[in-house]
PDB file of C-alpha atoms in Angstrom:
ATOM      1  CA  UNK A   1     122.840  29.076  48.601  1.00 47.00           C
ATOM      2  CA  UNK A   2     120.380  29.417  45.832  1.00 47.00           C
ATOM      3  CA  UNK A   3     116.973  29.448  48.246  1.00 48.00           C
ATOM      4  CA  UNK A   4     118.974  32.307  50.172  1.00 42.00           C
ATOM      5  CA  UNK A   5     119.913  34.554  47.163  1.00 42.00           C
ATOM      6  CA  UNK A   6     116.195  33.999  45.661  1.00 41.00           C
ATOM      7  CA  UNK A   7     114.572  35.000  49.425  1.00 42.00           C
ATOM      8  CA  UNK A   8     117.153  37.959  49.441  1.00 40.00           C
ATOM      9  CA  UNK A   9     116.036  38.920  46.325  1.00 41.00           C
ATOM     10  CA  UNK A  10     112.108  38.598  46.976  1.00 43.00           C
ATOM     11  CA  UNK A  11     112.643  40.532  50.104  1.00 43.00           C
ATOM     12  CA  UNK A  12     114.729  43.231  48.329  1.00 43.00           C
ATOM     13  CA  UNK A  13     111.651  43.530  45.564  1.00 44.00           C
ATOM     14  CA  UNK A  14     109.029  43.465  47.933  1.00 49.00           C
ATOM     15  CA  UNK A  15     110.822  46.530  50.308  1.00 55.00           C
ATOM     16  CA  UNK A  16     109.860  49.877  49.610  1.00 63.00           C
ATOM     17  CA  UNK A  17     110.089  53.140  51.400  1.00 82.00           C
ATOM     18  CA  UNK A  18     107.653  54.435  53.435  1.00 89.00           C
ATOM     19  CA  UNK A  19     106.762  58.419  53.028  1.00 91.00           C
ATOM     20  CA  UNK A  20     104.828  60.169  55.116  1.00 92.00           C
ATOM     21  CA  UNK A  21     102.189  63.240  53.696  1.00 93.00           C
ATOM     22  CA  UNK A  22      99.293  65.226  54.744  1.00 94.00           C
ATOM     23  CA  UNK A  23      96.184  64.652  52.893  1.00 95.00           C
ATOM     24  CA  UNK A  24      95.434  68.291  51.932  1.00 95.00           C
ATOM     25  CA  UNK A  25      92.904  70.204  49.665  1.00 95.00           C
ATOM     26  CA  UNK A  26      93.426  70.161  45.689  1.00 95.00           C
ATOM     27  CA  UNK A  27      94.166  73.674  45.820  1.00 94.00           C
ATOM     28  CA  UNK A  28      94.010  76.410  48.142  1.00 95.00           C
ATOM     29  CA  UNK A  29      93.852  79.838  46.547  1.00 95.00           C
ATOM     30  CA  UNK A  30      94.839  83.399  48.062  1.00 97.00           C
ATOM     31  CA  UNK A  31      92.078  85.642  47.107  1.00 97.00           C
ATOM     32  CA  UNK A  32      93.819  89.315  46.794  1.00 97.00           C
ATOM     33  CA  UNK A  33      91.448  92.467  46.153  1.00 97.00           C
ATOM     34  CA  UNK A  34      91.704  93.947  42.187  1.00 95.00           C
ATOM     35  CA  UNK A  35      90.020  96.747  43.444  1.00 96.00           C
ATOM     36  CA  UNK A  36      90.263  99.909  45.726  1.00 96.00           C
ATOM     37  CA  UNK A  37      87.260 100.062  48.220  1.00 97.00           C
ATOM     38  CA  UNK A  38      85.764 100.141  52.059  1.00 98.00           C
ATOM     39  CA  UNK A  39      84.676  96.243  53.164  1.00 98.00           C
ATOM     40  CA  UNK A  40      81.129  96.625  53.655  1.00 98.00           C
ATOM     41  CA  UNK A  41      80.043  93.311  54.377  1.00 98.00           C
ATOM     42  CA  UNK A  42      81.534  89.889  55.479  1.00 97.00           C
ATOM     43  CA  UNK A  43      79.722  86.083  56.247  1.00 97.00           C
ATOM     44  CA  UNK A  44      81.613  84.765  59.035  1.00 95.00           C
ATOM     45  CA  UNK A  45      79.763  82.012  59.225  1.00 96.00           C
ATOM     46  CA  UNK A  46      80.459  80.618  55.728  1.00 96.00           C
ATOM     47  CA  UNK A  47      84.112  79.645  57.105  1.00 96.00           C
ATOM     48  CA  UNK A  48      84.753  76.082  57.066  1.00 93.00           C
ATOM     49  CA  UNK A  49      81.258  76.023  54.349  1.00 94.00           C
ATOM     50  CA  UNK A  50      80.896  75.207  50.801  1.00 95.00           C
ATOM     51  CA  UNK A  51      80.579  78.314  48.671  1.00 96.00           C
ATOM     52  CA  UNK A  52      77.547  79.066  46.834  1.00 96.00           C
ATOM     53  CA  UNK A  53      76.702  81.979  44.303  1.00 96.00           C
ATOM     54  CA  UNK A  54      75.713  84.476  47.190  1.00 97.00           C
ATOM     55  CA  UNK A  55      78.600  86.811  48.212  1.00 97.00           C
ATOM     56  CA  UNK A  56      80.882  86.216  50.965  1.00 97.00           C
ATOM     57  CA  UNK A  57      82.350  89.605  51.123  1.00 98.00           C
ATOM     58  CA  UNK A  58      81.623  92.971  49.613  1.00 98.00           C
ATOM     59  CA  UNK A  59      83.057  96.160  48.967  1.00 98.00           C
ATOM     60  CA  UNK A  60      81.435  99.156  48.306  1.00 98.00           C
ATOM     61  CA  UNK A  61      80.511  99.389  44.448  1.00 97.00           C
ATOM     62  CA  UNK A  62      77.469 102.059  45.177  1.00 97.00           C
ATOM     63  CA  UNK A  63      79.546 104.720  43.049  1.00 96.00           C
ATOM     64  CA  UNK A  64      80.087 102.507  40.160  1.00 97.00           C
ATOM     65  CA  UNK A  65      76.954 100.901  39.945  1.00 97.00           C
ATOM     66  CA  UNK A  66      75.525 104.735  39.577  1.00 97.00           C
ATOM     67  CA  UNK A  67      77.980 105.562  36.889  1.00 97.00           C
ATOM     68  CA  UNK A  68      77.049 102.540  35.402  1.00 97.00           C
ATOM     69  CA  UNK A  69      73.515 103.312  35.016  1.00 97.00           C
ATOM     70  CA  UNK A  70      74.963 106.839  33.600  1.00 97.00           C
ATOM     71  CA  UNK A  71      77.031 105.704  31.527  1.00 97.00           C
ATOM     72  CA  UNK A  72      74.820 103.681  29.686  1.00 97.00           C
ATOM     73  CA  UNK A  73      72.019 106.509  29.423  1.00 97.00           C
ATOM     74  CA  UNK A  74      74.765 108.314  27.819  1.00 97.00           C
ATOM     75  CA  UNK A  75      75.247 105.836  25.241  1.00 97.00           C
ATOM     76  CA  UNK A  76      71.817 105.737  24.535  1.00 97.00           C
ATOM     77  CA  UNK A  77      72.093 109.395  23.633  1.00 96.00           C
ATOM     78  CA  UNK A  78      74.852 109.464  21.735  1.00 96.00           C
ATOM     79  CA  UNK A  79      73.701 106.184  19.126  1.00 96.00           C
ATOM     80  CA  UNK A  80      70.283 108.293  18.942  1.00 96.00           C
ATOM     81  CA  UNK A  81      72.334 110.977  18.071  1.00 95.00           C
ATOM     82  CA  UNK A  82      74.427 109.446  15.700  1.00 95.00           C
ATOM     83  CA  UNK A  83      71.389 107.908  13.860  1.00 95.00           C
ATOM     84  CA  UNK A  84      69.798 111.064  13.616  1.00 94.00           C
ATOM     85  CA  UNK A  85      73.480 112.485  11.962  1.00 92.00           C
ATOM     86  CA  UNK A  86      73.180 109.742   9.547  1.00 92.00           C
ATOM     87  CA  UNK A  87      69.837 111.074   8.513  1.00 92.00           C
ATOM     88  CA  UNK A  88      71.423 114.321   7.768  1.00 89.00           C
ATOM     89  CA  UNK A  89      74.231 112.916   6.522  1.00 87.00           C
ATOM     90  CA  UNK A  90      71.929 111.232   3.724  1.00 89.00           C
ATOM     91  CA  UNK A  91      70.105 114.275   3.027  1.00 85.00           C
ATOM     92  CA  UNK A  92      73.534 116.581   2.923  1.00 83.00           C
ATOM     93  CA  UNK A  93      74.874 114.015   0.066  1.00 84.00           C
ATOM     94  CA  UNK A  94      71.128 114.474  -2.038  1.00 83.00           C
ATOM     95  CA  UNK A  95      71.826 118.228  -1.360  1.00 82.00           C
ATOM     96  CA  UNK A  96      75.181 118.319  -2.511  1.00 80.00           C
ATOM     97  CA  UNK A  97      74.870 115.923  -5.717  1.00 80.00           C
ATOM     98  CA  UNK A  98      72.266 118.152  -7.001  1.00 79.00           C
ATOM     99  CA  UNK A  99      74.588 121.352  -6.696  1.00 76.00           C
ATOM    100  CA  UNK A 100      77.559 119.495  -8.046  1.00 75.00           C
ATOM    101  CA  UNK A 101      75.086 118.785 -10.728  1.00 74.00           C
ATOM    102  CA  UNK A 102      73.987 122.425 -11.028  1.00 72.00           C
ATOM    103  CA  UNK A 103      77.482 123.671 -11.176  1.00 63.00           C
ATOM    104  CA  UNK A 104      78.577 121.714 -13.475  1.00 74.00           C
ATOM    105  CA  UNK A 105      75.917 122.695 -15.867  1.00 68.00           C
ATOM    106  CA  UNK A 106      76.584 126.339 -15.822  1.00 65.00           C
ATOM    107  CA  UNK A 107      80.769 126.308 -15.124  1.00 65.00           C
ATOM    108  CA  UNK A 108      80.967 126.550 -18.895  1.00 63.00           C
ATOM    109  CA  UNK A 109      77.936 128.648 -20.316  1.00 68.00           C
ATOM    110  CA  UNK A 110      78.991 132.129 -21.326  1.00 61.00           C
ATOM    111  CA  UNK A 111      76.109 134.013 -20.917  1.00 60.00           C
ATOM    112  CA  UNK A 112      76.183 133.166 -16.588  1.00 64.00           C
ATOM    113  CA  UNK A 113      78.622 136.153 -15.037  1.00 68.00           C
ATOM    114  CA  UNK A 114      81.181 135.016 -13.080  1.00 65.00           C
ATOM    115  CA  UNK A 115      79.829 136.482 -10.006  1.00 64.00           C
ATOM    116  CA  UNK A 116      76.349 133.803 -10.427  1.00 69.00           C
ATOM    117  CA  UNK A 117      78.976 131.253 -11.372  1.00 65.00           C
ATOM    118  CA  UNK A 118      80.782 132.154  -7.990  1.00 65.00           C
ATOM    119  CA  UNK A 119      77.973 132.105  -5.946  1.00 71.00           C
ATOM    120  CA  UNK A 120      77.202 128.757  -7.296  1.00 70.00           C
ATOM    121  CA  UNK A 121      80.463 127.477  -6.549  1.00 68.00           C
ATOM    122  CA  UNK A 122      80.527 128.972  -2.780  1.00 77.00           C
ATOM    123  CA  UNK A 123      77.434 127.130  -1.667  1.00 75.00           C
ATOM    124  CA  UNK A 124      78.783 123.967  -3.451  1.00 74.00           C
ATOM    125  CA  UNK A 125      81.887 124.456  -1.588  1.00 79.00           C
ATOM    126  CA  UNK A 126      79.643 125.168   1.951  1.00 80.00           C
ATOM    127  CA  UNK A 127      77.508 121.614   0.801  1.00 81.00           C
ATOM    128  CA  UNK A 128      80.612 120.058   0.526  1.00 86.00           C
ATOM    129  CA  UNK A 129      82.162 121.432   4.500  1.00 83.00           C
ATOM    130  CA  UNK A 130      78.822 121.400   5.737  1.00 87.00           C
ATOM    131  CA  UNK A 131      78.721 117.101   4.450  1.00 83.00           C
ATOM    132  CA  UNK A 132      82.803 116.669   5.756  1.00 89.00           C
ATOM    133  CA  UNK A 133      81.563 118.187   9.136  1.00 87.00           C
ATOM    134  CA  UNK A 134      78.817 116.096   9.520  1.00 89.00           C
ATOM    135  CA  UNK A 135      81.061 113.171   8.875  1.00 92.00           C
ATOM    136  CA  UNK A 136      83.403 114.495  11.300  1.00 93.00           C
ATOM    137  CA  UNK A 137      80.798 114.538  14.055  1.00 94.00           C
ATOM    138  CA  UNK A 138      79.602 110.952  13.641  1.00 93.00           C
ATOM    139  CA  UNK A 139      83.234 109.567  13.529  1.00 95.00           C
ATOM    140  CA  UNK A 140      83.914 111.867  17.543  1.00 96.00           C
ATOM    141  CA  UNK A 141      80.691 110.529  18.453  1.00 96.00           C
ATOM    142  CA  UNK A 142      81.751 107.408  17.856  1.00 96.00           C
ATOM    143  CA  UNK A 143      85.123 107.687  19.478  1.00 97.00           C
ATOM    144  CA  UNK A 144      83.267 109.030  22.646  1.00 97.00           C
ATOM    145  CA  UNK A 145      80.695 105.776  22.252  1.00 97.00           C
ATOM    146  CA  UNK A 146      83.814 103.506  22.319  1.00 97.00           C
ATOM    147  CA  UNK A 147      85.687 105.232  24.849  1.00 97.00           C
ATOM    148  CA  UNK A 148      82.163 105.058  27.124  1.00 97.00           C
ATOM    149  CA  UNK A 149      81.789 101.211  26.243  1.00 97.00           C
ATOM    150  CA  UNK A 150      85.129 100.799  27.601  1.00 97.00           C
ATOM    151  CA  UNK A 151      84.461 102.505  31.105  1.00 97.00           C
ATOM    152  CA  UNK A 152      81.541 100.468  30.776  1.00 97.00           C
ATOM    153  CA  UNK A 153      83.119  97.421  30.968  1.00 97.00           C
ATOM    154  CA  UNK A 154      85.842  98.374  33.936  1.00 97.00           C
ATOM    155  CA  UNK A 155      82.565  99.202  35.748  1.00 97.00           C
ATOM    156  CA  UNK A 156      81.190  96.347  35.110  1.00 97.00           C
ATOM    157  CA  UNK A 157      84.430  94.435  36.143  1.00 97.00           C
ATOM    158  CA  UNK A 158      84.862  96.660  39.221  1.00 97.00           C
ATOM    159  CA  UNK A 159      81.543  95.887  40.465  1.00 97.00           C
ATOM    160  CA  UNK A 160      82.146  92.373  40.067  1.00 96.00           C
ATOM    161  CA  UNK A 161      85.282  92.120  41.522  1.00 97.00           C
ATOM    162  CA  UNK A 162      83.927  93.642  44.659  1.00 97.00           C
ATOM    163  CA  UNK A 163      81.332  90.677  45.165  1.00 97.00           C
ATOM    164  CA  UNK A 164      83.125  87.490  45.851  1.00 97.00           C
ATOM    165  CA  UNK A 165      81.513  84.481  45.706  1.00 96.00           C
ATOM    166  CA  UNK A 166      84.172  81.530  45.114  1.00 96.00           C
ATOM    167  CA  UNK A 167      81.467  78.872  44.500  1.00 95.00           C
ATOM    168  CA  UNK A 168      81.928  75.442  44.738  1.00 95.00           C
ATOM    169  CA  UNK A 169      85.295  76.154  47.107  1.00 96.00           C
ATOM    170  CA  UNK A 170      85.356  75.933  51.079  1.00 96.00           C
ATOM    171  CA  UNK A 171      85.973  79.717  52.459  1.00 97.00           C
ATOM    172  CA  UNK A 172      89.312  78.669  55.025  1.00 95.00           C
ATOM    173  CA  UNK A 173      89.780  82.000  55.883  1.00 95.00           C
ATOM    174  CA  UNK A 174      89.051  85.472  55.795  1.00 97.00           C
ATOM    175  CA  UNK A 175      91.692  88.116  56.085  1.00 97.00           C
ATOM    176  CA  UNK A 176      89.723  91.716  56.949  1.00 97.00           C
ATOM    177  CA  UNK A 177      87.257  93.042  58.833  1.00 97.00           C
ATOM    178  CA  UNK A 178      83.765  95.201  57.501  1.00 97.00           C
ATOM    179  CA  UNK A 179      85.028  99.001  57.731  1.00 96.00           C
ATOM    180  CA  UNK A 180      88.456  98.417  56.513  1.00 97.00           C
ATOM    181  CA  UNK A 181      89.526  99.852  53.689  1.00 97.00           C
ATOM    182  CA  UNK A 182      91.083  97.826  51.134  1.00 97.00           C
ATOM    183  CA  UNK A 183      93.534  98.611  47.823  1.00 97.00           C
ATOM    184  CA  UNK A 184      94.767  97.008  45.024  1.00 96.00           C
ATOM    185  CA  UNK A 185      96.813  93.335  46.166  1.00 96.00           C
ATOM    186  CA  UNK A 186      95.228  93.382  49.560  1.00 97.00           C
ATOM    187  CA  UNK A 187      94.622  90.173  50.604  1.00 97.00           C
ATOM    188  CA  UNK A 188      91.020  88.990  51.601  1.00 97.00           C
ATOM    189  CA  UNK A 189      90.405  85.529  51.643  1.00 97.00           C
ATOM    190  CA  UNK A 190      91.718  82.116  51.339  1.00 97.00           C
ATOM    191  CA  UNK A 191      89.263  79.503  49.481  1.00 97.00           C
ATOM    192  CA  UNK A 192      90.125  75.312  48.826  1.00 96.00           C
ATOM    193  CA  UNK A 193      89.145  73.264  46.280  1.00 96.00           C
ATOM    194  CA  UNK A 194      87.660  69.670  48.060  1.00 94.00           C
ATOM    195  CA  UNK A 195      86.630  68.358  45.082  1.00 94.00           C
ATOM    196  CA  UNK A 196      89.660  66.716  45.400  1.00 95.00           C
ATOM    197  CA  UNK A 197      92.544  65.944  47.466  1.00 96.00           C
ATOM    198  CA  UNK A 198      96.259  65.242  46.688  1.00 96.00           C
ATOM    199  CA  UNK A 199      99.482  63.739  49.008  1.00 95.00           C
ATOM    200  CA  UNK A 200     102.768  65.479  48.545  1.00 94.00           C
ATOM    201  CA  UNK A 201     106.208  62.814  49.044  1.00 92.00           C
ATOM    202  CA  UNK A 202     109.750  63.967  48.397  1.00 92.00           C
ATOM    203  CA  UNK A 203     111.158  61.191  46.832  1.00 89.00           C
ATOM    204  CA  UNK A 204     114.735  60.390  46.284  1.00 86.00           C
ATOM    205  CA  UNK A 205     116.516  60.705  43.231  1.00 84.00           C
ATOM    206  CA  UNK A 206     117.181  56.821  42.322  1.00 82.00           C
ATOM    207  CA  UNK A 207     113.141  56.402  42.906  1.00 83.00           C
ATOM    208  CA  UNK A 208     112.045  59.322  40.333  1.00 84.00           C
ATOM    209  CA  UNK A 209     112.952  57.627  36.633  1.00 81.00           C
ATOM    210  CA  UNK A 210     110.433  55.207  37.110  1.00 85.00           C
ATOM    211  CA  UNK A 211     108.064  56.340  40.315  1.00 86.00           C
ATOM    212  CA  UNK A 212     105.339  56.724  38.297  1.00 88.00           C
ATOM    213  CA  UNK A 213     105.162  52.871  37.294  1.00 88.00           C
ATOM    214  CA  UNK A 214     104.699  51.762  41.073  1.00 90.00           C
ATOM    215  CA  UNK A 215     101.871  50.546  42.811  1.00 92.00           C
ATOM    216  CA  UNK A 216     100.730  53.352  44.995  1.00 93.00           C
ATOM    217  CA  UNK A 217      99.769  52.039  48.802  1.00 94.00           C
ATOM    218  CA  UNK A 218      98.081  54.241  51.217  1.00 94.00           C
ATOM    219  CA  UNK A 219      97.911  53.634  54.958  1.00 93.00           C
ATOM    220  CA  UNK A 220      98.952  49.962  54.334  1.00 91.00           C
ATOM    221  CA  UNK A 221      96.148  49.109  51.893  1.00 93.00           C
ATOM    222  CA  UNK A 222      96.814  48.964  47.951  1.00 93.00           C
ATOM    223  CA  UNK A 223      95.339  51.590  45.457  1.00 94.00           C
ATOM    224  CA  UNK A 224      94.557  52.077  42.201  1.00 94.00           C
ATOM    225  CA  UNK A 225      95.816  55.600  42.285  1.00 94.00           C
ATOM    226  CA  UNK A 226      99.075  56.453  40.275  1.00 93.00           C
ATOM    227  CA  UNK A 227     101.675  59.107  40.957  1.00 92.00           C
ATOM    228  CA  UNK A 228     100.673  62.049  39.122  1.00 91.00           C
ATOM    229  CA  UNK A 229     102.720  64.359  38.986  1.00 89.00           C
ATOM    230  CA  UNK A 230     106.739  64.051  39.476  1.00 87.00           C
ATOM    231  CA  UNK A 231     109.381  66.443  39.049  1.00 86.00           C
ATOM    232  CA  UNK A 232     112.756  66.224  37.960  1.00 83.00           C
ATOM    233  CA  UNK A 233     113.955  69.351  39.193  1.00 83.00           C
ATOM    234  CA  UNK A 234     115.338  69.128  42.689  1.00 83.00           C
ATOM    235  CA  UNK A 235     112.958  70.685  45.924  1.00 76.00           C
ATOM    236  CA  UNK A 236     114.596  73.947  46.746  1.00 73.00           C
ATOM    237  CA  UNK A 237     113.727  73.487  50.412  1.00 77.00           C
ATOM    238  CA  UNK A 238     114.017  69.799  50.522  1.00 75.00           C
ATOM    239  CA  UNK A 239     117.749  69.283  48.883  1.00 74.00           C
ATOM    240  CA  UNK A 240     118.364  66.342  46.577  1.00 80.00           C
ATOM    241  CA  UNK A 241     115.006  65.357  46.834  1.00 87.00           C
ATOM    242  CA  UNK A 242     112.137  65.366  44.124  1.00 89.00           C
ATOM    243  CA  UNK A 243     108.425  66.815  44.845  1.00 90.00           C
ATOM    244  CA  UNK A 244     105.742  63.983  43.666  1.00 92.00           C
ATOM    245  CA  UNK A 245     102.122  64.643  44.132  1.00 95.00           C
ATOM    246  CA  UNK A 246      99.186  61.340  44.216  1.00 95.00           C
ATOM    247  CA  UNK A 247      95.879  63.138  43.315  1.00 95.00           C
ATOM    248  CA  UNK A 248      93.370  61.229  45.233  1.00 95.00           C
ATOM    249  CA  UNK A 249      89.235  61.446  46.007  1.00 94.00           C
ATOM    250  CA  UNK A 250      88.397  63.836  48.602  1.00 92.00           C
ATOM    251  CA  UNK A 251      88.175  62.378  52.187  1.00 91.00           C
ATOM    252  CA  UNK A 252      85.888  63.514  54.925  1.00 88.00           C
ATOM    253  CA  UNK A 253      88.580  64.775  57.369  1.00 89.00           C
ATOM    254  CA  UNK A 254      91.840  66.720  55.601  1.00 91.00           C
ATOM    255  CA  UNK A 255      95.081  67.400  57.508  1.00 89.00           C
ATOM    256  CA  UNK A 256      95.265  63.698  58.952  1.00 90.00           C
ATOM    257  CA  UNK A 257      98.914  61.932  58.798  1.00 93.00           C
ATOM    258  CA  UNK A 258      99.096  59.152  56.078  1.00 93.00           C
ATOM    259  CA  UNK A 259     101.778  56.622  55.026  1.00 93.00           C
ATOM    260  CA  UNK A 260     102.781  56.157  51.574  1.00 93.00           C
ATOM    261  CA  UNK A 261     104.445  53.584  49.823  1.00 92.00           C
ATOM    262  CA  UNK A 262     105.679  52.985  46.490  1.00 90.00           C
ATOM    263  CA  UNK A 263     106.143  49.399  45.519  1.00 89.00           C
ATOM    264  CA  UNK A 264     106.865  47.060  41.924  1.00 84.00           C
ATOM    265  CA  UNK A 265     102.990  46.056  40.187  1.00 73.00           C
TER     266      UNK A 265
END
């Protein structure tokens, strides 16, 4: 009775279920436009390839790359100009310390009329507007500099956004064709991440709590790979069951059928 109850209990141990998962990409990412713009330009043949730095797809960015190159003459006008203002600025306050001075000296001698003392005090006053406005100018041109800097940099964005590259992912698929026009959300592209690869199971709930402690066998054949990621919250399509992912090194062929098994070290 004894020999029975210990074999029923090494065969009970040694059972686990078997899942079933497709080895799929890391990640696969839906690439959706952030701009407005006509596709002017689209590698076919990079489907199925390893991205590099060179563009996939493009959209038109000939507009913005002119206002770009506008843009940033402009600024170069405006900081000239507001160095030169600066000068003047300098200048002004020499001016205007020298008739604060020189009204000061004759506000209280009685022998100056009050017309010379007036007329003193008027081109003080036009020193001191004439300095304020001066002021005044740098601080707009400086609210025009940052306003430019900031179209500037949505240029600069724009025109980057329009050149997709995606390296290091595999282009999967391409959603538009050259001479369609594209807007904000559109989507272009799908890319995947083969760096890596990772097997989804749906386990039940007695096998969550401790589903991460089990020796993880693929295909039949033990591996050192661990569950790594588990949730406790229940699959909204898959009901009363619990989404676990095995992250695992990237195979040569993706999509194939494998058998998983989760079993006591």
């Amino acid at each position: 009775m004894k020999i029975l109850t210990i074999l029923f209990l090494t065969f009970t141990l040694s059972f686990a279920k078997v899942y079933y998962s497709k080895v799929e990409p890391y990640e696969v990412r839906d690439i959706s436009s952030n701009v407005s713009g006509l596709v002017i330009f689209i590698d076919e043949n990079m489907i199925g390839k390893k991205l590099t730095s060179k563009a996939y797809l493009r959209i038109d960015s000939e507009l913005d790359s002119k206002e770009l190159i506008f843009i940033k003459e402009k600024l170069e006008y405006l900081r000239e100009i507001v160095s030169v203002n600066k000068n003047v600025l300098v200048n002004l306050e020499k001016s205007l310390n020298r008739k604060r001075g020189n009204y000061k000296r004759i506000e209280d001698l009685k022998f100056k009329s009050v017309v010379e003392k007036d007329k003193e005090y008027h081109e003080l006053i036009s020193s001191e507007n004439l300095y304020l406005s001066t002021q005044k100018e740098i601080q707009n041109l400086k609210v025009q500099i940052t306003d430019l800097k900031l179209r500037e940099a949505h240029l600069q964005r724009s025109i980057k956004d329009k050149y997709l590259s995606d390296e290091g992912f595999v282009l999967y698929e391409i959603s538009v064709k050259v001479g369609q026009v594209v807007g904000i959300s559109t989507p272009l592209a799908k890319v995947a991440d083969i760096s890596r690869a990772k097997l989804t199971i749906y386990l039940d709930e007695s096998d969550v709590a401790d589903a991460k402690n089990k020796v993880v066998y693929i295909n039949g054949e033990k591996t050192s790979y661990k569950i790594s990621r588990a949730l406790n919250i229940a699959d909204s399509k898959n009901i009363s069951k619990y989404m676990a992912q095995i992250i695992i090194d990237s195979p040569k062929l993706f999509s194939k059928l494998s058998t998983v098994e989760l079993k006591d070290k």
